[in-house]
PDB file of C-alpha atoms in Angstrom:
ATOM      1  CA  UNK A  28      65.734  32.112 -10.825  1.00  0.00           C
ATOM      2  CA  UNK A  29      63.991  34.633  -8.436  1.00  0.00           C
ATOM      3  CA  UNK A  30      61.777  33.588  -5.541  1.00  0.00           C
ATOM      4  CA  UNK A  31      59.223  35.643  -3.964  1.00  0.00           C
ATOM      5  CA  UNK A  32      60.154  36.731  -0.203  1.00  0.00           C
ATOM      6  CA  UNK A  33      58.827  34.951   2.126  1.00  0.00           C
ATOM      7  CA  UNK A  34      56.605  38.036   2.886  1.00  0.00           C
ATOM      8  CA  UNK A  35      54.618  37.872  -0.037  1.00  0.00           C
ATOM      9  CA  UNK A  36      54.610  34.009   0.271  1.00  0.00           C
ATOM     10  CA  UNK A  37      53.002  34.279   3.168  1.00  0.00           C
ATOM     11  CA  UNK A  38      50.924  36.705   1.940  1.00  0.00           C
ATOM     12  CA  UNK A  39      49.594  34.833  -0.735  1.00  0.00           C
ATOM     13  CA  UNK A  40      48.652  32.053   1.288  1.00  0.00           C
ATOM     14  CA  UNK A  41      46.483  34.119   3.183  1.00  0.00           C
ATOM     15  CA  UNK A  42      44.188  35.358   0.593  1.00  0.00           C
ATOM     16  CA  UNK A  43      40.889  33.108   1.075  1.00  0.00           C
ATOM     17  CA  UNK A  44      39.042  31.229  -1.372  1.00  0.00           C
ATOM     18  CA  UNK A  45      36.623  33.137  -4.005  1.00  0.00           C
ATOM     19  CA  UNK A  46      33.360  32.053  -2.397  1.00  0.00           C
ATOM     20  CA  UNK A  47      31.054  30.369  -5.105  1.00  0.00           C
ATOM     21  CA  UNK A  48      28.123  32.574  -6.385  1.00  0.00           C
ATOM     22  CA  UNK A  49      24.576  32.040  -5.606  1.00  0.00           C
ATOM     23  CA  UNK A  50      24.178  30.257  -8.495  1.00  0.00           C
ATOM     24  CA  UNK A  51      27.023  28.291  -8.833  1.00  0.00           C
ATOM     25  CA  UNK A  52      25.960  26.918  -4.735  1.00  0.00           C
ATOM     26  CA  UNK A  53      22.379  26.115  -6.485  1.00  0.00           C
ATOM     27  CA  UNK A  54      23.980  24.485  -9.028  1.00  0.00           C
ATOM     28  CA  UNK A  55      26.087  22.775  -6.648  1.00  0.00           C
ATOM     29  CA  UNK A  56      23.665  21.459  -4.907  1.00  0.00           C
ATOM     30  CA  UNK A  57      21.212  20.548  -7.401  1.00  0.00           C
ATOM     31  CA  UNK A  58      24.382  18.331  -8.559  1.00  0.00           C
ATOM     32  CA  UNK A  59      24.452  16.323  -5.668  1.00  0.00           C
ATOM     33  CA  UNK A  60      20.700  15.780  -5.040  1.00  0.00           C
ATOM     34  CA  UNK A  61      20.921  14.388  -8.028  1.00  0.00           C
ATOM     35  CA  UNK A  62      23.847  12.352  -7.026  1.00  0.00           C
ATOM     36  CA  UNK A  63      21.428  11.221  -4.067  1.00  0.00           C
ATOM     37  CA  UNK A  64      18.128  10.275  -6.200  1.00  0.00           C
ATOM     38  CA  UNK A  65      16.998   8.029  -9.071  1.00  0.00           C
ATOM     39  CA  UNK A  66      13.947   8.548 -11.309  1.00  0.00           C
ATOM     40  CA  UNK A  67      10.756  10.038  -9.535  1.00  0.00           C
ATOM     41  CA  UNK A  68       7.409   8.280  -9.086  1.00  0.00           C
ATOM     42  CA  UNK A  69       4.472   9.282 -11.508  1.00  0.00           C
ATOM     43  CA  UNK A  70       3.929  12.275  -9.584  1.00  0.00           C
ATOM     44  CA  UNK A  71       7.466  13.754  -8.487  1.00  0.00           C
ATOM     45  CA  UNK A  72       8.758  11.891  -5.761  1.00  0.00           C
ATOM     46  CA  UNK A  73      12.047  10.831  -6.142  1.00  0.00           C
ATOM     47  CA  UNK A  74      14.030   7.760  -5.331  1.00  0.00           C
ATOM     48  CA  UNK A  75      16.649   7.301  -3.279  1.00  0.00           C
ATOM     49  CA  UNK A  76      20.055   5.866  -4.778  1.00  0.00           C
ATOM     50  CA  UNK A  77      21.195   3.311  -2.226  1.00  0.00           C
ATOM     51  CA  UNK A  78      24.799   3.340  -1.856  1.00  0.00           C
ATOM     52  CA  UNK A  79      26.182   0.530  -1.496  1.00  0.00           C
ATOM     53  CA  UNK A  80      29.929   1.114  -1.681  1.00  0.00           C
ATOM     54  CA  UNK A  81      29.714   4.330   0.544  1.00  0.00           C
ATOM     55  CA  UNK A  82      33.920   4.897   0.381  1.00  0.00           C
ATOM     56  CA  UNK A  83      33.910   4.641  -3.306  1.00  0.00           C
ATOM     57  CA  UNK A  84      30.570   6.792  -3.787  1.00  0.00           C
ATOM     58  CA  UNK A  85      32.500   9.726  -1.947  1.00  0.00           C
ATOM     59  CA  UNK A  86      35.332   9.655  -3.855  1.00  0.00           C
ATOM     60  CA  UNK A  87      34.847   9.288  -7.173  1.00  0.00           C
ATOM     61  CA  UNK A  88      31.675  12.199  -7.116  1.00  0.00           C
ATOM     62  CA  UNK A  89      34.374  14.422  -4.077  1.00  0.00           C
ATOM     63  CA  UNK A  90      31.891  14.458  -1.175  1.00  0.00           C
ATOM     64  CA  UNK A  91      32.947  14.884   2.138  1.00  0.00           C
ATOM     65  CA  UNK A  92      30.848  13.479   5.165  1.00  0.00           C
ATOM     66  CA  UNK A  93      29.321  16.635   6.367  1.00  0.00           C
ATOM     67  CA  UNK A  94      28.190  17.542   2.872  1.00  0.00           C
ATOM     68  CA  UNK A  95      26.549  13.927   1.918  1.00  0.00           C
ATOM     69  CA  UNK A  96      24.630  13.833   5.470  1.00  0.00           C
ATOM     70  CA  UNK A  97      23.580  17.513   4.816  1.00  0.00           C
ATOM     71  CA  UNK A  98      22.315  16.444   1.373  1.00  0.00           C
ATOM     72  CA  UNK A  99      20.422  13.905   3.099  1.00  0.00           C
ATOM     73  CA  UNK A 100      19.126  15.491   5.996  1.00  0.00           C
ATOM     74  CA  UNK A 101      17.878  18.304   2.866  1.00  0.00           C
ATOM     75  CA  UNK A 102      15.872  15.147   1.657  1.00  0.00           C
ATOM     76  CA  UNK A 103      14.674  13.794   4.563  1.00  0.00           C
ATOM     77  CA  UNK A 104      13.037  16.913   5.392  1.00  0.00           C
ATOM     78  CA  UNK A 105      11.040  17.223   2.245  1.00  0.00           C
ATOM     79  CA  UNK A 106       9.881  13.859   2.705  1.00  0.00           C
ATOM     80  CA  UNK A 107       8.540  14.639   6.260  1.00  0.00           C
ATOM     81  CA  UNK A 108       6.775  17.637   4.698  1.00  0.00           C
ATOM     82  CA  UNK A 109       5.154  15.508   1.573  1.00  0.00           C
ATOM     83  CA  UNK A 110       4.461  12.817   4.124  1.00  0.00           C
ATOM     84  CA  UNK A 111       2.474  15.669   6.328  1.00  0.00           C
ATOM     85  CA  UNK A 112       1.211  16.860   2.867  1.00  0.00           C
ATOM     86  CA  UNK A 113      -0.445  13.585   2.077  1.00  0.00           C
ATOM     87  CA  UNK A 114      -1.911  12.699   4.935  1.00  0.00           C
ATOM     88  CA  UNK A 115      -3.796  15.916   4.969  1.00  0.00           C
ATOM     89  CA  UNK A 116      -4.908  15.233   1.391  1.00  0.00           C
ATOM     90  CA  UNK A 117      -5.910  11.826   2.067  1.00  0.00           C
ATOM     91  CA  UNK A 118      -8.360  12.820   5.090  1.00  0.00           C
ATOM     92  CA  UNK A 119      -9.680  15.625   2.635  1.00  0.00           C
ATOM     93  CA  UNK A 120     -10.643  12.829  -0.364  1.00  0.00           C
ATOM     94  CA  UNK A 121     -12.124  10.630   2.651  1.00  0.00           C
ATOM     95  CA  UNK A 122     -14.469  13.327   3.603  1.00  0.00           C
ATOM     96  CA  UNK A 123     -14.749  14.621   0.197  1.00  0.00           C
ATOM     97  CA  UNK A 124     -16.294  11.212  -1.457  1.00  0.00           C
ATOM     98  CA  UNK A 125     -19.193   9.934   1.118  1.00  0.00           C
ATOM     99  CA  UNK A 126     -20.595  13.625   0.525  1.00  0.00           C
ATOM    100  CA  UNK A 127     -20.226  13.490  -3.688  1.00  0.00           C
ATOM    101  CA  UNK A 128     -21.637   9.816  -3.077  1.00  0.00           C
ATOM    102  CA  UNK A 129     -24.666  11.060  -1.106  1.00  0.00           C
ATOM    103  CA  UNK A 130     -25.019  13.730  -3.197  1.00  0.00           C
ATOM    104  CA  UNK A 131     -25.355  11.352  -6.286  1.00  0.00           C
ATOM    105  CA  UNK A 132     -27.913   9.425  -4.220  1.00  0.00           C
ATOM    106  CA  UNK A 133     -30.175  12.028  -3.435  1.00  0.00           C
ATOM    107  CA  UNK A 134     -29.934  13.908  -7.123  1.00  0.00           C
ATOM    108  CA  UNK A 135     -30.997  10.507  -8.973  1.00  0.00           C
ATOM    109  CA  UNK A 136     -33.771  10.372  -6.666  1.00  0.00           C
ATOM    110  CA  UNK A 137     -34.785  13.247  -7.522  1.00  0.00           C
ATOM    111  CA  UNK A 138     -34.197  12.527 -11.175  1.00  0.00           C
ATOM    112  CA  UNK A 139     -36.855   9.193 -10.258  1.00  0.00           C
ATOM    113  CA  UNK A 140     -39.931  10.699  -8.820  1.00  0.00           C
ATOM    114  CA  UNK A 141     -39.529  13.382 -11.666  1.00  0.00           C
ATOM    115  CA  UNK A 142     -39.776  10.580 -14.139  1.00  0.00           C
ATOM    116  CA  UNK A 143     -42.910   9.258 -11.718  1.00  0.00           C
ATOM    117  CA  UNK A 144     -44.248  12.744 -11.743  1.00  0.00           C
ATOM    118  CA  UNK A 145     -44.048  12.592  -7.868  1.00  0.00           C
ATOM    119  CA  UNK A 146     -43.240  15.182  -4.929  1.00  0.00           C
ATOM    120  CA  UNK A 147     -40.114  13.779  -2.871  1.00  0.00           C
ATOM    121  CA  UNK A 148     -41.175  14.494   1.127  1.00  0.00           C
ATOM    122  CA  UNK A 149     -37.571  15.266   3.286  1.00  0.00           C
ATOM    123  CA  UNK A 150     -36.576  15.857   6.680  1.00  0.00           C
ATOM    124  CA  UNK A 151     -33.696  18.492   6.872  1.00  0.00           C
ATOM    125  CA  UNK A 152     -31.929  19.755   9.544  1.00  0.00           C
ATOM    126  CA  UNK A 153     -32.312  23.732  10.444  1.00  0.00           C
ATOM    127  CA  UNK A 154     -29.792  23.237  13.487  1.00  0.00           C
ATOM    128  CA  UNK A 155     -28.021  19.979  14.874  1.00  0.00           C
ATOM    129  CA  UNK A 156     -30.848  19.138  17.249  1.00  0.00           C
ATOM    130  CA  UNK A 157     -33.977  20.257  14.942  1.00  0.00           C
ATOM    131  CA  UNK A 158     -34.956  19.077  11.714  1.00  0.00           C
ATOM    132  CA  UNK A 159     -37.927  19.927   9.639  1.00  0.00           C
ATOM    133  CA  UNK A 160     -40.390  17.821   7.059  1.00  0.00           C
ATOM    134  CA  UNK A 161     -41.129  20.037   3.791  1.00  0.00           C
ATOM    135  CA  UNK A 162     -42.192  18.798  -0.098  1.00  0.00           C
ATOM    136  CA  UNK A 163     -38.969  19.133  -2.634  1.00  0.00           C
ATOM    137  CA  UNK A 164     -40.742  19.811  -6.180  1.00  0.00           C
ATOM    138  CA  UNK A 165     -38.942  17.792  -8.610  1.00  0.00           C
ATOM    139  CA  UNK A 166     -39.084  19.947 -11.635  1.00  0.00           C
ATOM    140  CA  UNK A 167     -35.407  19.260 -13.242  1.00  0.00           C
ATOM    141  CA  UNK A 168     -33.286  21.397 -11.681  1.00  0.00           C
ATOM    142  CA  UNK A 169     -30.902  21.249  -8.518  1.00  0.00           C
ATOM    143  CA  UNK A 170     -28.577  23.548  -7.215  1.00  0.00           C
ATOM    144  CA  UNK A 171     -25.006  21.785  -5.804  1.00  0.00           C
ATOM    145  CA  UNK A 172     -22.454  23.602  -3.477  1.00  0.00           C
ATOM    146  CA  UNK A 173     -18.546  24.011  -5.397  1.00  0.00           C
ATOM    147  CA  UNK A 174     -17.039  25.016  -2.642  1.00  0.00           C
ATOM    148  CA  UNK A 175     -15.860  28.791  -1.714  1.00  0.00           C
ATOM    149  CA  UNK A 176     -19.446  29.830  -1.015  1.00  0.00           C
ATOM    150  CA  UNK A 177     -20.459  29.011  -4.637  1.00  0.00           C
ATOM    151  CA  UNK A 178     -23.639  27.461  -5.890  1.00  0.00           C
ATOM    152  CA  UNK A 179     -24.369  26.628  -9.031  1.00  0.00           C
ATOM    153  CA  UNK A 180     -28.132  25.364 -10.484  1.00  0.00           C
ATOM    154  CA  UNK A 181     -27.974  22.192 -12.750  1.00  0.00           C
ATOM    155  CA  UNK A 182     -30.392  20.088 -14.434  1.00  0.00           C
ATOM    156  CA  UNK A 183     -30.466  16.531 -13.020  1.00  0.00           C
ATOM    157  CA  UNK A 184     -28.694  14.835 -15.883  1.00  0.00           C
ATOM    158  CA  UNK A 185     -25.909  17.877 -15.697  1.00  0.00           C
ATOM    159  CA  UNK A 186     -25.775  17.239 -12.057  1.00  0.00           C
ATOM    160  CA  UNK A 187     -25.432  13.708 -11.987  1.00  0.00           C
ATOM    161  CA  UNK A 188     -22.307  13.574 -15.220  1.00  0.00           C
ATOM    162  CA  UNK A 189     -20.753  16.140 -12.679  1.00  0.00           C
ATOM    163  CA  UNK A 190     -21.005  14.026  -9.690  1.00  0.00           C
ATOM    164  CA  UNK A 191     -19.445  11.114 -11.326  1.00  0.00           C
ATOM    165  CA  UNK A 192     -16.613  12.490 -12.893  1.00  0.00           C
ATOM    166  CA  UNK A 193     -16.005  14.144  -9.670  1.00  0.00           C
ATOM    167  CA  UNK A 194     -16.490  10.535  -8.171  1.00  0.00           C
ATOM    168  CA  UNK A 195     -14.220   8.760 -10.274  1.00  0.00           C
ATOM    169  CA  UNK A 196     -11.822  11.697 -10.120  1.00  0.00           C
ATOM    170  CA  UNK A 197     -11.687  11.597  -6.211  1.00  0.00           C
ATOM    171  CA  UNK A 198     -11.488   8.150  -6.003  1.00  0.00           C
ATOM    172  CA  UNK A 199      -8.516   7.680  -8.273  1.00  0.00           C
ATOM    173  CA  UNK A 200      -6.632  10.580  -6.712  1.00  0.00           C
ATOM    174  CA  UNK A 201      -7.275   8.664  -3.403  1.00  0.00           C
ATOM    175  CA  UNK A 202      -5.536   5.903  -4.633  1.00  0.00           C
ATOM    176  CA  UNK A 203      -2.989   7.805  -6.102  1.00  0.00           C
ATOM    177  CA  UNK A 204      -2.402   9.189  -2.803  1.00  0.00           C
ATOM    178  CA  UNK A 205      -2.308   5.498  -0.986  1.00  0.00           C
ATOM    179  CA  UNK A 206       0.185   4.558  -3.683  1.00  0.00           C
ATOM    180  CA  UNK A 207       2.524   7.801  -2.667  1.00  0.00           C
ATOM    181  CA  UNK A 208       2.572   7.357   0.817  1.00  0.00           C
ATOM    182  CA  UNK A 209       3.318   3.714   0.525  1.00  0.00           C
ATOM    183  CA  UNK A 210       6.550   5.361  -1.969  1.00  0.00           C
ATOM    184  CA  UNK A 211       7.613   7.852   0.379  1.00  0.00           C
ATOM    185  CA  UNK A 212       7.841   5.275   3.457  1.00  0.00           C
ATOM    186  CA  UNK A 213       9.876   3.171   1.613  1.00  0.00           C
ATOM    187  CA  UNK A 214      12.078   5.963   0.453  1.00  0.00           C
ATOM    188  CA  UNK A 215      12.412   7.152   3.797  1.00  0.00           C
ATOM    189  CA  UNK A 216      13.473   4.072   5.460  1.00  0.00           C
ATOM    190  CA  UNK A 217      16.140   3.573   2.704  1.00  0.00           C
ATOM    191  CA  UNK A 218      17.303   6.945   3.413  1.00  0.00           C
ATOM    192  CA  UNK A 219      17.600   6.563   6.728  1.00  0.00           C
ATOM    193  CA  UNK A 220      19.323   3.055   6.371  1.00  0.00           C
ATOM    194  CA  UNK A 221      21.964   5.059   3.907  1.00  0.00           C
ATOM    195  CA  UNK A 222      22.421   8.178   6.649  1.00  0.00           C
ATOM    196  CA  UNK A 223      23.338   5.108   9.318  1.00  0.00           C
ATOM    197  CA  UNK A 224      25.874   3.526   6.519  1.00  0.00           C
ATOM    198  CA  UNK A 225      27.634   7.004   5.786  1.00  0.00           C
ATOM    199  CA  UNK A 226      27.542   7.685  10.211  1.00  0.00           C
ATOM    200  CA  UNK A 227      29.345   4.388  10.625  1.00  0.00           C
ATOM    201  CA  UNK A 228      32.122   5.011   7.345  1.00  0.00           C
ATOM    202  CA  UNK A 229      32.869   7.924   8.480  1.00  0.00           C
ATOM    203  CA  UNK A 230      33.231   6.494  12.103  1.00  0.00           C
ATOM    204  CA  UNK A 231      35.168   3.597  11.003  1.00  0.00           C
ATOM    205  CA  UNK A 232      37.017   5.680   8.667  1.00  0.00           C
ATOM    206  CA  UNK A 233      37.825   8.450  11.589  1.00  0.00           C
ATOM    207  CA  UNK A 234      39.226   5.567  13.958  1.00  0.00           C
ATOM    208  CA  UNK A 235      41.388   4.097  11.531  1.00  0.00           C
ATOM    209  CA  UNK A 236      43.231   7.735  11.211  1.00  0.00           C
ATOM    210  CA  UNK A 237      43.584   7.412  14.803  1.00  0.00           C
ATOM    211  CA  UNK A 238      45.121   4.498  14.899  1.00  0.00           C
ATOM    212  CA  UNK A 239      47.382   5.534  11.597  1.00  0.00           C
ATOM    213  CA  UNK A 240      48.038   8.578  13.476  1.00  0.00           C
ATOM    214  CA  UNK A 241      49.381   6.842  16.759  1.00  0.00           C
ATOM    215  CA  UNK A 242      51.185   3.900  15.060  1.00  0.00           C
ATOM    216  CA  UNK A 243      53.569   6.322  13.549  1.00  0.00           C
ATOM    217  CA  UNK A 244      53.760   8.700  16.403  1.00  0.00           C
ATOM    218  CA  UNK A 245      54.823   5.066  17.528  1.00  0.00           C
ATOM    219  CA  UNK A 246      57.525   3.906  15.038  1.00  0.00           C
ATOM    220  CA  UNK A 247      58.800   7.845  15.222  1.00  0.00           C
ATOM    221  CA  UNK A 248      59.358   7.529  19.324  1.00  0.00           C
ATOM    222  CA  UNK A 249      61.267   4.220  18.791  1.00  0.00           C
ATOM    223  CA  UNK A 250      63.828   5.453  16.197  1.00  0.00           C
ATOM    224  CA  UNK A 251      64.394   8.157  18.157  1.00  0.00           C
TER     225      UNK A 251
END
């Protein structure tokens, strides 16, 4: 049989690798976050998979080191940014809910002294340091701030079904945020637990080559 020369051997071994396509990288990462995760929470967040048997986990799915801690480190970022995300949204819904429950307040108030047939007598502010007395008429109708320099007039029993399903609203979504940030700390303390497990295999696994490597360099100095 023919061979090639050596020339075109060589050659041939130095044509590189077809790099993947954009997609096929996107795929190949989407494969190994999901590799990395378990189910979500109700609203997105996922788990993380704790390896336990890090050796085996990189071999049978063909992960080397630097990939699986750059997978992680991916997912560790997100969680910083959901983590920032939440807390932001949780100091919003604790402002948000003394004002919709003072607002309540004051609107079935008003929605009394109508009933009584009575003026309501306020003090409100016209700066921080000066307030002024004046007579509210109480003659059905209120007019409540949505937000984006929008205000909207509603009769008192519209106003107050809108405040309380805005209540009830904010209120659960607080707790919906508690409930996530209480998921994402755990999640990120069993990620970083994992990143330590893969640092030290790969540490243990990089001095036992070592010490392969030198026991033969070794045996191959003494039979010579």
């Amino acid at each position: 049989h023919a061979h090639p020369p050596p020339a075109a051997l060589k050659m041939a071994a130095m044509v590189p690798a077809t790099p993947p396509t954009a997609e096929e990288q996107a795929q190949k990462d989407a494969d190994i976050r999901a590799l990395l995760t378990n189910k979500a929470n109700p609203r997105g967040i996922p788990t993380v998979r704790f390896i336990d048997d890090v050796d085996t986990f990189m071999k049978t799915n063909e992960l080397t080191t630097e990939v699986l801690i750059g997978a992680f480190t991916e997912l560790h970022q997100k969680y910083k940014m959901m983590e920032q995300q939440l807390v932001r949204q949780k100091a919003s819904l604790k402002n948000k809910i003394p004002d919709i429950e003072n607002t309540l307040d004051l609107v079935t108030i008003l929605k009394e002294k109508q009933d009584e047939e009575e003026e309501m007598t306020v003090n409100y502010p016209l700066c921080d340091t000066v307030h002024a007395r004046a007579n509210v008429n109480t003659n059905g109708t209120v007019c409540l701030w949505l937000g984006a320099n929008v205000m909207v007039e509603y009769s008192y029993d519209e106003a107050l079904d809108m405040l309380e399903k805005n209540l009830t609203s904010s209120r659960a979504k607080l707790q919906e945020t508690s409930e996530d940030q209480d998921h994402l700390k755990d999640q990120s303390i069993t990620l970083e637990v994992v990143m330590a497990r893969v640092f030290n295999h790969n540490v243990k696994t990089r001095r036992l080559e070592k010490e392969a490597a030198e026991a033969a360099a070794k045996a191959k100095s003494i039979e010579s």
